[in-house]
Coordinates of C-alpha atoms and ligand atoms in Angstrom, one line a residue:
X1 CA 33.6 66.7 -3.4
X2 CA 37.3 67.3 -2.8
X3 CA 39.7 65.0 -1.1
X4 CA 42.8 66.8 0.3
X5 CA 45.8 64.5 0.8
X6 CA 48.2 64.9 3.7
X7 CA 51.6 66.5 2.7
X8 CA 53.4 63.2 3.2
X9 CA 50.8 61.1 1.3
X10 CA 52.5 58.5 -1.1
X11 CA 51.8 58.0 -4.8
X12 CA 50.3 54.6 -3.8
X13 CA 47.9 56.2 -1.4
X14 CA 46.7 58.7 -4.0
X15 CA 46.3 56.0 -6.5
X16 CA 44.2 54.0 -4.0
X17 CA 41.9 56.9 -3.6
X18 CA 41.4 57.1 -7.3
X19 CA 40.7 53.4 -7.5
X20 CA 38.2 53.5 -4.8
X21 CA 36.4 56.5 -6.5
X22 CA 36.4 54.8 -9.9
X23 CA 35.1 51.5 -8.3
X24 CA 31.8 53.2 -7.7
X25 CA 31.6 54.8 -11.1
X26 CA 33.1 58.1 -10.1
X27 CA 35.8 60.2 -11.8
X28 CA 38.9 61.5 -9.8
X29 CA 40.9 64.5 -11.0
X30 CA 44.2 64.6 -9.3
X31 CA 46.0 68.0 -8.9
X32 CA 49.4 67.8 -7.5
X33 CA 50.6 71.0 -5.7
X34 CA 54.2 71.8 -4.3
X35 CA 53.1 70.7 -0.8
X36 CA 49.8 68.8 -1.2
X37 CA 47.8 66.8 -3.7
X38 CA 44.0 67.5 -4.0
X39 CA 41.6 65.1 -5.8
X40 CA 38.4 66.4 -7.2
X41 CA 35.5 63.9 -7.5
X42 CA 32.7 64.0 -10.1
X43 CA 29.8 61.6 -9.9
X44 CA 27.2 60.4 -7.4
X45 CA 27.8 62.0 -4.0
X46 CA 25.8 59.4 -2.0
X47 CA 28.1 56.6 -3.5
X48 CA 31.2 58.5 -2.4
X49 CA 29.8 58.9 1.2
X50 CA 29.8 55.0 1.3
X51 CA 33.5 54.9 0.6
X52 CA 34.4 56.4 4.0
X53 CA 37.2 58.3 2.2
X54 CA 38.3 60.0 5.5
X55 CA 39.5 56.6 6.8
X56 CA 41.9 55.9 3.8
X57 CA 45.6 56.2 4.5
X58 CA 47.1 59.5 3.4
X59 CA 43.8 61.4 3.4
X60 CA 43.8 64.5 5.5
X61 CA 40.3 65.9 4.8
X62 CA 37.2 65.6 2.7
X63 CA 35.0 68.6 1.6
X64 CA 31.6 68.7 0.2
X65 CA 31.1 71.4 -2.4
X66 CA 27.5 71.0 -3.5
X67 CA 24.5 71.5 -1.0
X68 CA 23.4 68.3 0.8
X69 CA 19.8 69.0 0.0
X70 CA 18.5 68.7 -3.5
X71 CA 14.8 68.9 -3.9
X72 CA 14.5 72.1 -1.8
X73 CA 17.6 73.7 -3.3
X74 CA 17.6 76.5 -5.8
X75 CA 20.3 74.6 -7.7
X76 CA 17.5 72.0 -8.4
X77 CA 14.9 74.5 -8.9
X78 CA 16.1 78.1 -9.7
X79 CA 12.9 80.0 -9.6
X80 CA 11.4 80.8 -6.1
X81 CA 8.2 78.8 -5.4
X82 CA 4.8 79.9 -4.3
X83 CA 2.9 77.6 -2.0
X84 CA -1.0 77.9 -2.3
X85 CA -2.9 77.2 1.0
X86 CA -6.6 76.3 1.1
X87 CA -9.3 74.6 -0.8
X88 CA -9.8 75.3 -4.5
X89 CA -11.4 78.7 -4.9
X90 CA -10.2 79.9 -1.5
X91 CA -6.5 79.7 -1.9
X92 CA -3.9 82.1 -0.5
X93 CA -0.4 82.3 -2.0
X94 CA 2.7 82.3 0.1
X95 CA 5.6 83.3 -2.3
X96 CA 7.9 85.8 -3.8
X97 CA 5.3 88.3 -5.3
X98 CA 3.0 88.7 -2.3
X99 CA 3.2 89.2 1.5
X100 CA 1.1 86.9 3.4
X101 CA -0.2 87.9 6.9
X102 CA -1.2 84.9 9.1
X103 CA -2.7 85.5 12.5
X104 CA -4.7 84.0 15.3
X105 CA -4.5 82.7 18.8
X106 CA -1.5 80.8 20.0
X107 CA -3.8 78.1 21.4
X108 CA -7.4 77.2 20.8
X109 CA -8.9 77.6 24.2
X110 CA -12.5 77.7 23.5
X111 CA -14.9 78.3 20.7
X112 CA -15.6 81.9 21.8
X113 CA -12.0 82.8 22.3
X114 CA -11.0 81.3 18.9
X115 CA -13.8 82.9 17.1
X116 CA -13.0 86.3 18.6
X117 CA -9.2 86.0 18.0
X118 CA -9.9 85.0 14.3
X119 CA -12.3 87.9 13.9
X120 CA -9.6 90.3 15.1
X121 CA -7.1 88.5 12.8
X122 CA -9.3 88.8 9.8
X123 CA -10.3 92.4 10.4
X124 CA -6.7 93.4 10.7
X125 CA -6.1 91.8 7.3
X126 CA -4.9 88.3 7.9
X127 CA -5.9 85.9 5.1
X128 CA -4.7 82.6 6.9
X129 CA -5.8 81.9 10.5
X130 CA -3.5 80.2 12.9
X131 CA -4.5 78.4 16.2
X132 CA -2.9 75.5 18.1
X133 CA -5.1 72.5 19.0
X134 CA -2.0 70.5 20.0
X135 CA 0.4 72.5 22.1
X136 CA 4.0 71.1 22.6
X137 CA 4.8 72.8 26.0
X138 CA 8.0 72.8 27.8
X139 CA 6.2 71.7 31.0
X140 CA 4.0 68.6 31.0
X141 CA 1.9 70.5 33.5
X142 CA 1.1 73.4 31.2
X143 CA -2.0 73.5 29.0
X144 CA -1.5 70.8 26.2
X145 CA -4.3 72.0 23.9
X146 CA -7.8 70.8 23.3
X147 CA -6.8 68.2 20.8
X148 CA -9.6 66.9 18.5
X149 CA -12.1 69.3 20.1
X150 CA -9.8 72.2 19.2
X151 CA -9.6 70.8 15.6
X152 CA -13.3 70.9 15.4
X153 CA -13.4 74.4 16.5
X154 CA -10.8 75.3 13.8
X155 CA -12.8 73.7 11.2
X156 CA -15.8 75.9 12.2
X157 CA -13.6 78.9 12.0
X158 CA -12.6 78.0 8.5
X159 CA -16.3 77.8 7.5
X160 CA -17.2 80.9 9.3
X161 CA -14.4 83.1 8.0
X162 CA -13.8 81.5 4.5
X163 CA -10.1 81.6 5.3
X164 CA -7.6 78.8 5.3
X165 CA -6.3 77.6 8.8
X166 CA -3.0 76.3 9.8
X167 CA -2.4 74.2 13.0
X168 CA 0.4 72.4 14.5
X169 CA 0.7 68.5 14.6
X170 CA 3.0 66.9 17.1
X171 CA 2.4 63.1 16.7
X172 CA 2.8 61.3 13.4
X173 CA -0.3 59.2 14.3
X174 CA -2.4 62.4 14.3
X175 CA -1.4 63.6 10.9
X176 CA -4.4 62.2 8.9
X177 CA -6.9 63.5 11.5
X178 CA -5.3 67.1 11.5
X179 CA -5.1 67.1 7.7
X180 CA -8.9 66.4 7.6
X181 CA -9.7 69.5 9.7
X182 CA -7.3 72.2 8.4
X183 CA -5.5 73.5 5.3
X184 CA -1.9 73.6 6.4
X185 CA 0.1 71.5 8.9
X186 CA 2.6 73.2 11.1
X187 CA 5.7 71.4 12.4
X188 CA 6.9 73.3 15.5
X189 CA 10.4 74.2 16.6
X190 CA 10.6 71.3 19.1
X191 CA 9.8 68.7 16.3
X192 CA 11.9 70.2 13.4
X193 CA 14.1 67.0 13.6
X194 CA 11.4 64.6 14.3
X195 CA 12.0 62.7 11.1
X196 CA 9.1 60.2 11.4
X197 CA 6.8 63.3 11.8
X198 CA 8.4 65.0 8.8
X199 CA 7.8 62.0 6.6
X200 CA 4.3 61.7 7.8
X201 CA 3.5 65.4 6.9
X202 CA 5.2 64.7 3.6
X203 CA 2.6 62.2 2.8
X204 CA -0.4 64.2 4.1
X205 CA -1.2 66.0 0.8
X206 CA -1.4 69.4 2.6
X207 CA 1.1 72.2 2.6
X208 CA 3.4 72.3 5.6
X209 CA 4.7 75.3 7.6
X210 CA 8.1 74.1 9.0
X211 CA 9.4 76.1 11.8
X212 CA 13.2 76.3 12.4
X213 CA 14.4 74.3 15.4
X214 CA 15.5 76.7 18.1
X215 CA 19.0 75.3 18.1
X216 CA 19.1 74.2 14.3
X217 CA 21.5 75.5 11.7
X218 CA 20.0 76.8 8.4
X219 CA 21.4 73.7 6.8
X220 CA 19.8 71.3 9.3
X221 CA 16.5 73.2 8.8
X222 CA 16.7 72.8 5.0
X223 CA 17.5 69.2 5.4
X224 CA 14.3 68.8 7.6
X225 CA 12.5 70.3 4.6
X226 CA 14.1 67.9 2.4
X227 CA 12.7 65.0 4.4
X228 CA 9.3 66.4 3.7
X229 CA 9.9 67.0 0.0
X230 CA 11.5 63.5 -0.4
X231 CA 8.1 62.0 0.5
X232 CA 6.6 63.9 -2.5
X233 CA 5.5 67.1 -0.9
X234 CA 7.2 70.2 -2.2
X235 CA 4.5 72.6 -0.6
X236 CA 6.7 73.6 2.3
X237 CA 6.8 77.0 3.8
X238 CA 9.9 77.7 6.1
X239 CA 9.3 79.8 9.3
X240 CA 12.0 81.6 11.1
X241 CA 10.9 81.8 14.8
X242 CA 14.1 82.9 16.6
X243 CA 16.9 80.8 17.9
X244 CA 18.5 80.2 21.2
X245 CA 21.4 82.6 22.0
X246 CA 23.1 84.1 25.1
X247 CA 20.7 87.2 25.1
X248 CA 18.0 86.9 27.7
X249 CA 16.2 90.2 26.9
X250 CA 14.0 88.4 24.4
X251 CA 12.7 84.9 24.5
X252 CA 14.8 83.9 21.4
X253 CA 16.9 85.9 19.0
X254 CA 15.2 86.6 15.6
X255 CA 17.8 85.6 13.0
X256 CA 16.6 88.1 10.4
X257 CA 19.5 87.3 8.2
X258 CA 18.2 83.7 7.8
X259 CA 15.5 85.0 5.5
X260 CA 17.7 86.2 2.6
X261 CA 20.2 83.4 3.3
X262 CA 17.5 80.7 3.0
X263 CA 16.0 82.5 0.0
X264 CA 19.4 82.3 -1.8
X265 CA 19.8 78.6 -0.9
X266 CA 16.2 77.3 -1.4
X267 CA 13.3 78.0 -3.7
X268 CA 10.9 77.5 -0.8
X269 CA 9.0 80.5 0.8
X270 CA 10.2 81.9 4.1
X271 CA 8.0 83.7 6.7
X272 CA 8.9 85.2 10.1
X273 CA 7.1 84.5 13.4
X274 CA 7.9 87.7 15.5
X275 CA 5.6 86.6 18.4
X276 CA 7.4 83.3 19.2
X277 CA 10.9 84.9 18.4
X278 CA 10.6 87.7 20.9
X279 CA 7.9 86.6 23.4
X280 CA 7.0 90.3 23.8
X281 CA 4.1 92.1 22.3
X282 CA 6.0 95.4 22.2
X283 CA 8.4 93.8 19.8
X284 CA 6.0 92.2 17.3
X285 CA 5.3 95.3 15.2
X286 CA 9.1 96.4 14.9
X287 CA 10.0 92.8 14.0
X288 CA 7.3 92.5 11.5
X289 CA 8.5 95.7 9.8
X290 CA 12.0 94.2 9.7
X291 CA 10.6 91.0 8.3
X292 CA 8.8 92.9 5.4
X293 CA 11.9 95.0 4.8
X294 CA 14.3 92.0 4.6
X295 CA 12.1 90.3 2.0
X296 CA 10.3 87.7 4.0
X297 CA 7.2 86.2 2.2
X298 CA 4.9 86.7 5.3
X299 CA 4.6 86.8 9.0
X300 CA 2.7 84.7 11.5
X301 CA 1.4 86.5 14.6
X302 CA -0.4 85.7 17.9
X303 CA -3.5 87.6 18.7
X304 CA -5.8 87.1 21.7
X305 CA -9.0 88.9 22.8
X306 CA -7.9 88.8 26.4
X307 CA -4.0 88.2 26.8
X308 CA -4.3 88.4 30.6
X309 CA -6.3 85.1 30.7
X310 CA -4.5 83.5 27.8
X311 CA -3.6 79.8 28.5
X312 CA -0.6 80.0 26.4
X313 CA 1.8 82.8 25.4
X314 CA -0.3 85.8 26.7
X315 CA 2.7 88.3 26.9
X316 CA 3.3 88.1 23.1
X317 CA -0.5 88.3 21.9
X318 CA -1.5 91.5 20.2
X319 CA -4.8 93.4 20.5
X320 CA -5.9 97.0 20.4
X321 CA -3.5 99.7 19.3
X322 CA -0.7 97.2 18.6
X323 CA -2.7 95.1 16.4
X324 CA -4.0 98.3 14.5
X325 CA -0.4 99.3 14.0
X326 CA 0.6 95.8 12.7
X327 CA -2.4 95.9 10.3
X328 CA -1.1 99.2 8.9
X329 CA 2.3 97.8 8.5
X330 CA 1.3 94.7 6.6
X331 CA -1.0 96.7 4.3
X332 CA 1.4 99.5 3.5
X333 CA 5.0 98.3 3.7
X334 CA 5.0 95.3 1.3
X335 CA 4.4 97.6 -1.6
X336 CA 7.7 99.4 -0.8
X337 CA 9.6 96.1 -1.4
X338 CA 7.6 95.3 -4.6
X339 CA 5.0 93.0 -3.0
X340 CA 1.2 93.0 -2.9
X341 CA -0.6 91.8 0.2
X342 CA -1.7 88.2 -0.3
X343 CA -5.4 88.1 -0.6
X344 CA -7.6 84.9 -0.9
X345 CA -7.0 83.8 -4.5
X346 CA -4.7 86.8 -5.2
X347 CA -3.2 85.3 -8.4
X348 CA -4.0 81.7 -9.2
X349 CA -6.5 81.5 -12.1
Ligands
PEP401 C1 3.3 78.0 17.8 O1 3.5 78.6 16.7 O2 2.3 77.9 18.4 C2 4.6 77.5 18.5 C3 4.5 76.6 19.5 O3 5.6 77.9 17.9 P1 7.1 77.4 18.1 O4 7.1 75.9 17.6 O5 7.9 78.3 17.0 O6 7.6 77.6 19.5
MN402 MN1 2.9 79.8 21.5

């Protein structure tokens, strides 16, 4: 941390800052310039925050130098992490050496629709199935998901396909029940800053897929991941799903640069959701190719056997030719960037 004194700061004011820093066990290095004095602080950053240094007389500004997140930072853990999803013997990696393809229906609508969407996903090469049983919709009048009945359908899909399943949880009270039925817990864009929910999934003992808040900065997103890690769960996969901008041509704007930016800052895997980012099925394949090229650790894509009748997000769901094109892209392109498609139990011995 660096304290910048104002040009007219007195020697007493500088000495007072040093004294306050030393009172909490820190060290203060004073550097006097022609116009200004700056003071470099070394020690426990949290104790410096309690000093409210900005309020001291003569202080013009206080700058943080190190990242505010610790456990998820690459400063803390330089090697990129792999998160393994699924029960022992059926795990799928998400990490730097592989490319993981996750697909399934946006919402679990019925046993038949979920089974058919999962079959489409699996035959296109997906090795993790997605599907929402709790749908956090913008309108309270829109389909809210089947709840527990949906979780039971997903547990059946897990049995039938032998693939791990990821589903969203929206209420901290539901976390144990959701964790009992699926392999990975999703925190959606609307709940990225729901700190009680983040803490609850941090204690659930299952990997977490943490979507970026639609108006969250990368730092806020990583701080949300830190909430989960701080409760003892470092099995967190980040998901860039588009952010709100002024551009109405797509539902959100896919922030593709977030992928390498996050990978430089954090050791956690990062995947891309081109379906929720664009809201348009014609963009899912090109954005998936972009995700692979930029170095994403995977994609998560909506598929539906009959998008016209879908209860949620039909316009972005793939089937037919587009799904075949996506299957080809996720099979062939990862190799170009030095990755293998992530199969069930691809590497862990
Ligand atoms: C979803 O994946 O089903 C979903 C609702 O996504 P998001 O939270 O990114 O909108
Ligand atoms: Mn959706």
